[in-house]
XYZ file of C-alpha atoms in Angstrom:
677
model
C 37.894 14.151 -32.108
C 36.913 14.369 -28.380
C 33.202 13.516 -27.135
C 32.306 17.351 -26.966
C 33.480 18.304 -30.228
C 31.464 15.176 -31.965
C 28.718 16.299 -34.322
C 27.269 12.484 -33.632
C 25.960 13.263 -30.482
C 22.276 11.720 -29.871
C 19.214 13.821 -29.408
C 17.419 13.422 -26.207
C 15.656 9.805 -26.039
C 12.438 10.163 -27.281
C 9.380 7.135 -27.483
C 9.470 5.628 -30.633
C 6.298 6.379 -32.706
C 3.159 4.053 -32.426
C 0.734 3.836 -35.298
C -2.891 5.196 -35.040
C -5.132 3.469 -33.291
C -8.417 3.180 -35.626
C -12.201 2.355 -35.694
C -13.801 1.583 -38.967
C -17.209 3.272 -38.918
C -20.277 1.785 -40.943
C -19.341 3.452 -44.220
C -15.729 1.242 -44.108
C -14.387 4.534 -43.363
C -11.366 5.151 -40.962
C -11.699 7.461 -37.336
C -8.948 8.078 -34.886
C -9.942 6.799 -31.673
C -7.119 9.080 -29.904
C -8.837 11.895 -31.294
C -12.156 10.911 -32.135
C -12.462 12.139 -34.918
C -12.515 11.284 -39.132
C -9.790 11.271 -41.600
C -12.133 12.732 -44.113
C -15.653 13.687 -45.038
C -18.507 11.396 -44.628
C -20.191 12.455 -47.659
C -16.971 12.276 -49.906
C -13.358 12.652 -49.053
C -12.015 13.158 -52.656
C -14.594 15.754 -53.277
C -13.827 17.320 -49.962
C -9.925 17.538 -50.576
C -10.361 18.950 -54.098
C -12.729 21.464 -53.109
C -10.746 22.574 -49.496
C -7.202 21.554 -50.810
C -6.864 21.555 -54.302
C -9.031 24.199 -55.464
C -8.574 26.549 -52.396
C -4.708 26.715 -53.279
C -5.741 26.934 -57.385
C -3.401 23.711 -58.215
C -5.390 23.045 -61.164
C -4.181 26.283 -62.804
C -0.380 26.395 -60.726
C 0.199 23.481 -61.927
C -0.803 23.583 -65.723
C 1.187 27.308 -65.609
C 4.674 25.285 -64.666
C 7.530 25.644 -66.971
C 9.341 22.691 -68.287
C 11.561 20.655 -65.295
C 9.798 23.275 -62.751
C 9.507 21.796 -59.472
C 6.272 22.456 -57.172
C 7.238 21.957 -53.786
C 3.266 21.023 -51.591
C 3.774 20.661 -47.621
C 0.748 19.433 -45.688
C 0.492 19.044 -42.171
C -1.547 15.674 -41.046
C -0.514 12.985 -43.692
C -3.201 10.304 -42.404
C -4.547 8.282 -45.191
C -2.519 9.919 -48.023
C -5.652 11.032 -49.395
C -4.644 14.711 -50.296
C -1.409 13.288 -51.638
C -2.817 10.908 -53.921
C -5.394 13.796 -55.394
C -2.756 16.118 -55.526
C -0.807 13.930 -57.377
C -3.559 12.955 -59.930
C -3.994 16.550 -60.475
C -0.498 17.074 -61.002
C -0.491 14.378 -63.369
C -3.488 15.738 -65.504
C -2.765 19.713 -65.455
C 1.393 20.117 -65.122
C 3.766 19.628 -67.998
C 5.413 16.597 -68.953
C 8.664 17.296 -67.310
C 7.638 19.614 -64.343
C 7.919 17.389 -61.079
C 5.820 17.658 -57.727
C 7.499 17.601 -54.414
C 4.782 16.596 -51.749
C 5.966 17.041 -48.111
C 3.989 16.013 -45.598
C 3.871 15.406 -41.472
C 2.673 12.757 -39.247
C 2.634 11.959 -35.983
C 0.590 9.356 -35.427
C 1.208 7.117 -38.697
C -1.387 4.797 -40.215
C -0.065 0.985 -40.380
C 0.534 -0.386 -43.793
C -2.618 -2.561 -43.724
C -5.034 0.380 -42.620
C -3.473 2.312 -45.081
C -4.203 0.028 -48.153
C -7.854 -0.612 -46.395
C -8.978 3.290 -45.775
C -7.364 3.674 -49.852
C -9.223 0.870 -50.793
C -12.455 2.776 -50.836
C -11.281 5.416 -53.697
C -10.784 2.720 -56.906
C -10.358 5.668 -58.643
C -6.539 6.500 -57.197
C -5.756 2.770 -57.004
C -2.479 3.328 -59.558
C -1.412 5.633 -57.480
C -2.210 4.036 -53.962
C -0.402 1.128 -55.172
C 2.526 2.812 -55.508
C 2.371 4.820 -52.324
C 1.614 1.399 -50.245
C 4.423 -0.273 -51.778
C 7.165 2.056 -50.465
C 5.223 2.434 -47.247
C 7.094 1.734 -44.143
C 5.369 4.219 -41.543
C 6.275 3.881 -37.986
C 10.032 5.343 -38.497
C 10.874 8.829 -36.563
C 12.475 11.201 -38.976
C 12.127 12.039 -42.724
C 11.491 9.225 -45.113
C 12.236 10.115 -48.844
C 10.561 8.382 -51.830
C 10.738 8.618 -55.839
C 7.512 7.918 -57.711
C 6.448 7.597 -60.876
C 9.604 7.548 -62.330
C 11.154 10.648 -60.404
C 8.460 12.962 -61.360
C 6.767 12.469 -58.113
C 8.609 12.906 -54.675
C 7.127 12.170 -51.721
C 8.647 13.271 -48.419
C 7.042 11.731 -44.906
C 8.235 13.577 -41.987
C 7.432 11.019 -39.134
C 7.153 12.806 -35.861
C 5.673 16.222 -34.008
C 4.888 18.678 -36.866
C 5.654 21.527 -34.589
C 9.134 19.610 -33.817
C 9.691 18.850 -37.812
C 8.476 22.196 -39.658
C 11.985 24.126 -38.385
C 13.967 21.590 -39.714
C 12.466 21.816 -43.004
C 15.355 23.187 -45.701
C 13.715 25.276 -48.448
C 10.599 26.656 -49.812
C 6.936 25.415 -50.124
C 5.044 26.654 -52.839
C 1.805 25.451 -51.318
C 0.431 24.445 -47.909
C -2.517 22.008 -47.321
C -3.427 22.497 -43.215
C -5.100 19.520 -42.546
C -4.819 17.354 -39.610
C -7.803 16.808 -37.002
C -9.704 19.965 -36.227
C -8.257 22.422 -33.772
C -10.686 21.689 -30.545
C -9.511 18.067 -31.080
C -5.771 18.634 -31.878
C -5.012 21.973 -29.949
C -1.425 20.624 -29.880
C -0.779 20.978 -33.636
C -2.878 24.030 -34.162
C -0.296 26.407 -32.091
C 1.025 30.150 -33.390
C 4.516 27.782 -33.948
C 2.830 25.980 -36.543
C 1.957 29.192 -38.476
C 5.376 31.168 -37.688
C 7.213 28.012 -39.261
C 4.950 28.123 -41.988
C 5.610 31.735 -42.810
C 9.718 31.143 -42.191
C 9.364 28.304 -44.971
C 7.220 30.118 -47.326
C 8.214 32.864 -50.148
C 5.895 35.774 -50.861
C 2.541 34.529 -52.502
C 2.899 31.193 -51.048
C -0.940 29.722 -50.210
C -2.612 27.918 -48.035
C -5.855 26.000 -47.845
C -7.378 24.672 -44.607
C -11.057 23.169 -43.858
C -11.145 25.318 -40.522
C -12.062 28.621 -40.098
C -11.506 28.476 -35.984
C -10.611 31.866 -34.387
C -7.430 30.871 -33.336
C -6.319 29.642 -36.555
C -7.275 32.961 -38.417
C -5.770 35.025 -35.695
C -2.482 32.691 -35.882
C -2.000 32.562 -40.071
C -2.593 36.411 -39.584
C -0.077 37.484 -36.808
C 2.541 35.045 -38.924
C 1.822 37.274 -41.975
C -0.504 35.137 -44.065
C -3.673 36.828 -45.362
C -6.906 35.196 -44.603
C -10.144 35.099 -46.878
C -13.066 32.942 -45.592
C -15.159 30.898 -48.291
C -17.966 28.035 -48.532
C -16.668 24.998 -46.643
C -17.498 21.537 -47.609
C -20.407 19.678 -46.615
C -21.565 19.879 -43.534
C -18.561 22.269 -42.653
C -19.916 26.118 -43.395
C -16.638 28.006 -43.924
C -13.054 27.474 -44.848
C -9.904 29.563 -45.141
C -7.343 30.174 -47.703
C -4.964 32.694 -48.279
C -1.089 33.453 -48.915
C 2.042 34.601 -47.054
C 1.878 38.833 -47.553
C 4.269 39.867 -44.757
C 8.150 37.903 -44.982
C 9.026 37.273 -40.960
C 12.212 38.363 -40.202
C 15.007 35.907 -40.389
C 14.803 33.521 -37.083
C 17.643 31.298 -38.267
C 19.632 29.527 -36.172
C 21.825 27.822 -38.036
C 25.322 28.088 -38.113
C 26.280 31.112 -40.811
C 29.053 29.115 -42.414
C 26.579 26.253 -43.433
C 24.221 28.568 -45.216
C 23.870 29.401 -48.921
C 24.414 26.133 -49.974
C 20.352 25.331 -51.458
C 20.202 27.679 -54.061
C 19.733 27.186 -58.228
C 22.999 26.784 -60.024
C 24.788 29.003 -61.742
C 23.053 31.116 -64.165
C 21.687 28.454 -66.345
C 18.122 28.276 -68.282
C 16.197 24.998 -68.194
C 17.769 24.557 -72.094
C 20.904 24.635 -71.273
C 21.556 23.293 -68.102
C 24.529 20.430 -68.001
C 27.043 19.493 -65.422
C 30.204 16.914 -65.727
C 30.121 14.436 -62.766
C 33.880 12.679 -62.288
C 33.300 9.318 -61.364
C 31.490 6.284 -62.452
C 30.456 4.756 -59.057
C 27.380 4.525 -56.697
C 27.848 7.995 -55.939
C 28.556 9.413 -59.444
C 25.588 7.634 -61.016
C 22.827 8.185 -58.403
C 23.846 11.842 -58.822
C 23.757 11.970 -62.481
C 20.354 9.735 -62.267
C 18.826 12.362 -60.254
C 20.166 15.697 -62.038
C 18.907 13.692 -65.805
C 15.667 13.431 -63.813
C 15.528 16.916 -63.604
C 16.199 17.787 -67.122
C 19.901 18.303 -66.721
C 22.363 17.079 -69.474
C 24.967 14.926 -68.076
C 28.453 13.870 -69.085
C 29.542 11.007 -66.092
C 33.464 10.504 -66.515
C 34.478 7.111 -65.388
C 38.254 6.149 -65.795
C 37.979 2.747 -66.350
C 36.330 1.174 -69.551
C 33.178 0.352 -67.610
C 31.028 1.700 -64.796
C 31.746 0.591 -61.171
C 35.205 -0.864 -61.845
C 36.215 0.328 -58.238
C 34.355 -0.268 -54.822
C 31.145 -0.462 -56.415
C 31.957 -3.159 -58.413
C 31.834 -6.018 -55.757
C 29.578 -8.824 -57.274
C 27.360 -8.667 -54.023
C 26.301 -5.457 -52.020
C 24.568 -5.915 -48.861
C 21.853 -3.261 -47.367
C 23.995 -3.187 -43.971
C 22.257 -0.617 -41.710
C 24.530 -0.413 -37.854
C 21.683 1.859 -36.564
C 21.453 3.567 -33.017
C 18.651 3.841 -30.617
C 19.616 7.179 -29.470
C 19.118 8.658 -32.893
C 22.308 10.147 -33.616
C 22.400 12.154 -36.684
C 24.414 9.482 -38.413
C 21.743 6.495 -37.245
C 18.604 9.114 -38.491
C 20.700 9.395 -41.624
C 21.491 5.631 -42.420
C 17.398 4.659 -41.634
C 16.668 7.571 -44.093
C 18.880 6.134 -46.715
C 18.257 2.688 -46.162
C 14.226 3.177 -46.831
C 15.011 5.819 -49.844
C 17.408 2.409 -51.267
C 14.766 0.076 -50.705
C 12.275 2.008 -52.821
C 14.717 2.873 -55.499
C 15.648 -0.455 -55.986
C 11.886 -2.133 -56.074
C 11.405 0.594 -58.796
C 14.130 -0.436 -61.079
C 13.687 -4.157 -60.170
C 10.370 -4.211 -62.151
C 12.432 -3.881 -65.528
C 15.423 -5.748 -63.793
C 14.415 -8.577 -61.836
C 18.035 -9.782 -60.994
C 19.499 -6.311 -59.969
C 18.512 -6.923 -56.341
C 17.221 -9.869 -53.828
C 14.892 -8.515 -51.046
C 15.992 -12.074 -49.273
C 16.425 -10.033 -45.457
C 19.576 -9.565 -44.121
C 20.216 -10.769 -40.435
C 22.338 -9.259 -37.946
C 24.015 -11.690 -35.419
C 23.992 -10.424 -31.939
C 27.750 -12.327 -31.382
C 28.450 -10.955 -28.350
C 26.268 -9.518 -24.890
C 27.283 -5.599 -25.782
C 25.918 -5.987 -29.293
C 22.898 -8.443 -28.132
C 22.009 -5.344 -25.483
C 22.254 -2.834 -28.740
C 20.231 -5.097 -30.781
C 17.663 -5.279 -27.952
C 17.199 -1.366 -27.792
C 16.995 -0.729 -31.578
C 14.228 -3.628 -31.298
C 12.088 -1.644 -28.689
C 13.005 1.639 -30.854
C 11.811 0.468 -34.386
C 8.844 -0.729 -35.779
C 8.669 -4.578 -36.371
C 8.114 -3.976 -39.605
C 11.782 -2.229 -39.984
C 13.363 -4.929 -37.872
C 12.576 -7.292 -35.159
C 14.688 -8.933 -32.599
C 14.243 -12.864 -33.161
C 15.725 -16.444 -31.672
C 18.441 -18.325 -32.893
C 15.380 -20.835 -34.076
C 13.459 -17.923 -35.727
C 16.440 -16.838 -37.605
C 17.661 -20.120 -38.406
C 14.269 -20.550 -39.922
C 14.608 -17.746 -41.895
C 18.427 -18.052 -42.779
C 17.858 -21.664 -43.952
C 21.143 -22.741 -42.012
C 21.116 -23.230 -38.527
C 22.651 -20.350 -36.914
C 24.122 -19.965 -33.800
C 23.099 -17.019 -32.077
C 19.839 -14.537 -31.924
C 19.917 -11.195 -33.499
C 17.923 -9.227 -35.285
C 16.488 -9.479 -38.895
C 15.556 -6.609 -41.486
C 12.993 -8.044 -43.616
C 12.819 -5.457 -46.539
C 16.830 -5.788 -47.051
C 18.779 -8.275 -49.053
C 21.467 -8.079 -51.569
C 22.334 -5.692 -54.545
C 24.406 -6.120 -57.835
C 25.959 -2.757 -57.552
C 27.264 -2.615 -61.370
C 24.295 -3.180 -62.765
C 22.519 -1.178 -60.313
C 24.970 1.742 -61.752
C 24.372 0.853 -65.471
C 20.840 0.807 -64.648
C 21.092 4.625 -63.634
C 23.240 5.601 -66.140
C 20.668 4.529 -68.762
C 18.938 7.784 -69.459
C 18.522 9.866 -72.485
C 20.058 12.677 -70.513
C 23.421 10.865 -69.210
C 26.235 10.348 -71.594
C 28.898 7.813 -70.159
C 32.706 8.608 -71.299
C 34.608 5.717 -70.757
C 38.511 5.827 -70.078
C 38.724 9.229 -69.239
C 41.407 9.942 -66.307
C 41.067 13.236 -64.549
C 44.121 15.125 -64.687
C 43.232 18.825 -63.255
C 40.558 21.047 -62.775
C 40.757 24.720 -63.180
C 38.354 27.936 -62.793
C 38.112 30.204 -65.431
C 35.453 32.948 -66.558
C 33.411 30.236 -67.992
C 33.213 27.545 -65.294
C 35.387 25.110 -64.969
C 38.115 23.429 -67.300
C 38.707 20.207 -67.032
C 42.006 18.350 -68.216
C 41.544 14.311 -69.180
C 43.910 11.725 -70.126
C 41.923 9.224 -72.410
C 44.468 6.663 -73.355
C 47.455 8.085 -75.173
C 45.410 11.794 -76.079
C 45.082 14.400 -73.839
C 41.785 16.531 -74.153
C 39.849 19.185 -71.970
C 36.141 19.742 -71.678
C 34.505 22.648 -70.108
C 31.571 22.895 -67.919
C 29.566 25.384 -65.939
C 28.929 22.717 -63.351
C 31.102 19.672 -62.208
C 30.244 16.943 -59.310
C 33.504 15.145 -58.193
C 32.573 11.763 -56.647
C 35.664 9.846 -57.392
C 36.536 8.815 -53.747
C 39.535 9.330 -52.292
C 41.034 10.723 -55.593
C 38.816 13.930 -55.193
C 41.041 15.361 -52.587
C 43.954 15.271 -54.976
C 42.204 18.544 -56.384
C 43.308 21.238 -54.890
C 39.683 22.832 -53.996
C 38.669 19.714 -52.348
C 42.107 19.221 -50.473
C 40.613 20.248 -47.373
C 38.460 17.178 -46.920
C 39.941 14.455 -44.848
C 38.625 11.162 -47.143
C 40.791 7.937 -45.976
C 40.891 4.908 -48.039
C 40.067 1.437 -46.051
C 41.128 -1.570 -48.234
C 38.476 -4.375 -48.104
C 38.616 -7.801 -49.726
C 35.821 -10.016 -50.445
C 35.572 -13.967 -51.243
C 34.028 -15.794 -53.901
C 33.271 -19.533 -53.238
C 31.509 -22.064 -55.280
C 28.056 -23.436 -53.895
C 27.532 -26.629 -52.196
C 24.140 -28.623 -52.005
C 23.960 -27.516 -48.151
C 25.255 -23.927 -48.965
C 22.614 -23.484 -51.088
C 20.000 -23.534 -48.529
C 21.062 -20.473 -47.296
C 17.971 -17.677 -48.110
C 19.244 -14.172 -46.605
C 22.164 -12.392 -45.983
C 23.718 -13.446 -42.522
C 26.138 -10.946 -41.211
C 28.408 -11.496 -37.991
C 32.132 -10.094 -38.046
C 32.004 -10.356 -42.012
C 29.017 -11.548 -43.812
C 28.045 -14.231 -46.329
C 25.338 -13.695 -48.750
C 23.327 -16.503 -50.742
C 24.468 -17.843 -53.858
C 23.956 -16.315 -56.982
C 24.998 -18.592 -60.335
C 26.631 -20.971 -58.045
C 29.187 -18.370 -56.016
C 28.624 -17.200 -52.924
C 30.361 -13.812 -51.855
C 31.477 -13.712 -48.170
C 33.757 -10.746 -46.470
C 35.174 -8.176 -45.904
C 38.387 -7.518 -44.537
C 39.049 -4.266 -42.983
C 42.831 -2.770 -43.447
C 43.503 0.553 -42.402
C 47.354 0.337 -43.688
C 47.432 -1.206 -46.999
C 47.338 0.771 -50.082
C 47.704 -2.751 -52.414
C 44.570 -4.120 -54.774
C 46.246 -7.379 -54.770
C 44.180 -10.127 -53.711
C 45.631 -12.149 -50.731
C 45.353 -15.690 -49.750
C 45.308 -14.464 -46.147
C 42.460 -12.530 -46.789
C 40.419 -15.130 -48.126
C 41.632 -17.387 -45.119
C 40.542 -14.328 -42.987
C 36.850 -14.239 -44.405
C 36.431 -17.926 -43.761
C 37.789 -17.562 -40.034
C 34.705 -14.838 -39.374
C 32.750 -17.576 -40.775
C 33.888 -20.143 -38.775
C 33.517 -18.050 -35.504
C 30.457 -16.459 -35.686
C 28.515 -18.625 -38.353
C 29.841 -22.256 -37.905
C 27.193 -24.074 -39.582
C 27.339 -21.378 -42.522
C 31.262 -22.170 -42.577
C 30.544 -26.210 -42.753
C 28.211 -26.042 -45.671
C 30.629 -23.788 -47.761
C 33.208 -26.583 -47.274
C 34.977 -25.355 -44.445
C 38.809 -25.189 -44.620
C 38.427 -27.473 -48.099
C 35.710 -24.496 -49.359
C 36.311 -24.086 -53.538
C 37.651 -20.216 -53.638
C 37.040 -19.349 -56.931
C 38.524 -15.761 -56.404
C 38.217 -12.441 -54.863
C 38.144 -8.765 -54.986
C 39.939 -6.122 -53.248
C 38.945 -2.446 -53.400
C 38.971 0.708 -51.127
C 36.123 1.933 -49.082
C 36.358 5.685 -48.890
C 35.225 7.001 -45.716
C 35.558 10.202 -43.339
C 36.719 10.831 -39.788
C 33.004 10.884 -38.594
C 31.696 8.697 -40.883
C 29.188 10.756 -42.826
C 29.624 11.180 -46.448
C 30.998 14.630 -47.805
C 28.055 15.864 -50.075
C 27.402 19.383 -51.071
C 28.753 23.149 -52.512
C 32.820 23.361 -52.537
C 33.644 27.014 -49.934
C 36.552 28.985 -51.379
C 39.032 27.687 -48.740
C 41.616 30.463 -48.941
C 38.416 33.215 -48.787
C 36.547 31.131 -45.710
C 39.819 30.600 -43.801
C 40.201 34.909 -44.046
C 36.232 35.711 -43.567
C 36.070 33.206 -40.645
C 39.178 33.541 -38.851
C 37.508 34.311 -35.710
C 36.968 30.683 -35.579
C 39.758 29.958 -34.306
C 39.171 31.995 -31.201
C 35.577 31.929 -30.694
C 33.225 29.436 -32.208
C 30.386 31.935 -31.019
C 31.845 34.914 -32.711
C 28.319 36.844 -34.948
C 29.462 36.343 -38.646
C 27.536 38.507 -41.035
C 28.131 37.206 -44.416
C 27.724 33.581 -45.678
C 31.081 32.155 -47.295
C 32.296 32.482 -50.545
C 31.396 29.289 -52.358
C 33.677 27.964 -55.669
C 30.710 28.220 -57.857
C 29.860 25.248 -59.618
C 31.827 23.023 -58.177
C 30.293 19.961 -55.598
C 31.070 16.849 -54.102
C 29.753 13.497 -53.048
C 32.296 11.140 -51.590
C 32.977 9.431 -48.416
C 30.419 6.768 -48.269
C 32.718 3.990 -46.759
C 31.152 0.420 -46.691
C 27.435 2.027 -46.634
C 27.513 3.114 -50.451
C 24.215 1.385 -51.220
C 22.626 3.224 -48.648
C 24.070 6.379 -48.632
C 25.063 7.289 -52.490
C 21.395 7.051 -53.605
C 19.955 9.487 -51.350
C 23.209 11.833 -51.135
C 22.640 12.113 -55.085
C 18.988 13.306 -54.845
C 19.975 15.677 -51.852
C 22.568 17.135 -54.085
C 20.243 17.657 -57.126
C 17.587 19.436 -54.671
C 20.475 21.884 -53.981
C 21.576 22.600 -57.049
C 18.292 23.078 -58.068
C 16.760 24.979 -55.164
C 14.722 22.845 -54.029
C 13.511 21.943 -50.549
C 15.872 19.183 -49.443
C 14.742 15.701 -48.452
C 16.789 15.718 -45.476
C 16.773 17.812 -42.839
C 18.719 20.990 -42.133
C 20.735 20.067 -39.310
C 21.797 16.527 -41.283
C 22.782 18.980 -44.042
C 25.161 20.422 -41.919
C 26.827 16.882 -40.750
C 26.646 16.572 -44.649
C 28.456 19.752 -45.555
C 31.980 19.619 -46.556
C 32.551 22.834 -44.838
C 32.170 21.196 -41.525
C 35.848 19.827 -41.741
C 37.282 23.475 -42.160
C 35.185 24.604 -39.511
C 36.255 21.891 -37.060
C 40.086 22.303 -38.106
C 39.932 26.212 -37.705
C 37.984 25.876 -34.336
C 41.079 23.643 -32.878
C 43.461 26.392 -34.482
C 44.522 23.875 -36.928
C 45.236 24.877 -40.797
């Protein structure tokens, strides 16, 4: 792929986000020094939120009217202290049916630091149970979308960090109600622009409501021009008026995304709430995360695994590392990895409350093993906040590692290592998930009722039927004819397990150089891992053990010595295959009918700018989630979540442009644009 054709070109360099600069008034309430404005009413912030935003959008009665498993999407401009979110959550918990779900989306250009957020919310002890969950996952000043699953998956929070006017157009999906907050139009005129109201209208359906504390003329006129009704009401406290209303005129479609990427976010093929079911093929990280995301939405899932237990392939290593290779240039790949990293940490911490040995949040060190890597690390440290990553000296890293290190580098304090197999088992432990082991998929055929799967189970051949099928079996996915156009490839990797010593047991954090070494668990370390693009052998090789040790000797000689050096006691190893794509982004989403696509979009071979009028035809009910490479622990959980959102017609947890970079159809488009079959 040429640089010109690459989908991973960086966006224009932007300044990193900065935390909000606050002062605290005599009542202990936060005040923005940049906007010289309060975050909530000095009279009573909770009552203001309930009067203006909760009741202004008629949320109590709308929540109570939701169907089982229905999702309500509430979007906000100006997350601030999170007070509106917590009040909406409390209202939803009180009023909504038990299986209904809330997706809360909020933008914020000047996020509070975690300590400021905790201090601000401490004013409201009645919200403590909610604020505790919020602050536990809050790492604020990372630009882009951050998605979190709270309250056992019933509450989804998507924080969009950056400029509201830039972020809203990239929102994929439709909103049911808007909370128009943020500082007053007089003090924050950059936000209250016509572009805000037109973006709201494009992301709304008829009867989507809004409510706001301000009745300023510029706001009323902007809303009316965008297609919303405007009704005045009594304001709260010292504010005389507020306004609310709903969308009454849908604007003309102004979508600028390529037509061939549209139509993927839609409810699944005509099933009601009581009969939604799907078959997922593949019991690794991708399959188990997808199964859990759908199960939490009320789907009945049959999870097929060809081996006798879950996570027997690449997801079965004893210690998986939350390793992030980022770019300060904000490429789509880097943005996706950063968002997936934060989502995985939040999810793992949730499961670890019941299963503490699931993962160890011990931190991860990435060594600057040469000047090129050092330069990149320094750039990353300038772009990201210190509570996300920091560039540290050799001495500082050695202190965190517990063993002397030879290089400086970056430190990820919230990262660590995971037991992937137990993570998969925890994900699959749900009343709506049925795991069927020893079931190898032989064929997949489309029929009038959906899909027929032919399975080999031990010595028996059996068939299963389902309207919806999700393929998550890595490289084997492309053996199925409908998915053959997706260029998945295998990369062999071998890890080595080494007996711990008194010295090596001092290692407290995972250290990554050319390879990695993880802290000891149950008397053994995991080191790795080789990359072999040629071999298709799953045999554990002695030369690969030697290579893994050699990487430690080169980059972390003191760790190598602590392990025993050339006399290290090798307990065993494991060889498996990372499945990746040419652009290193997973393939996630609905599958198009390849023959119809090549016919309907034949002009792509001659003119990429040709104006098509019809979206592509999809093979209804067929989806994929594969190609996660060595980053499955970071990308598979978020991809499972976004695929479940697509299948339920919900707002996506990632931006529309990232969806395009994940869309499996991208490979057909690229091949046709180069006039390849």
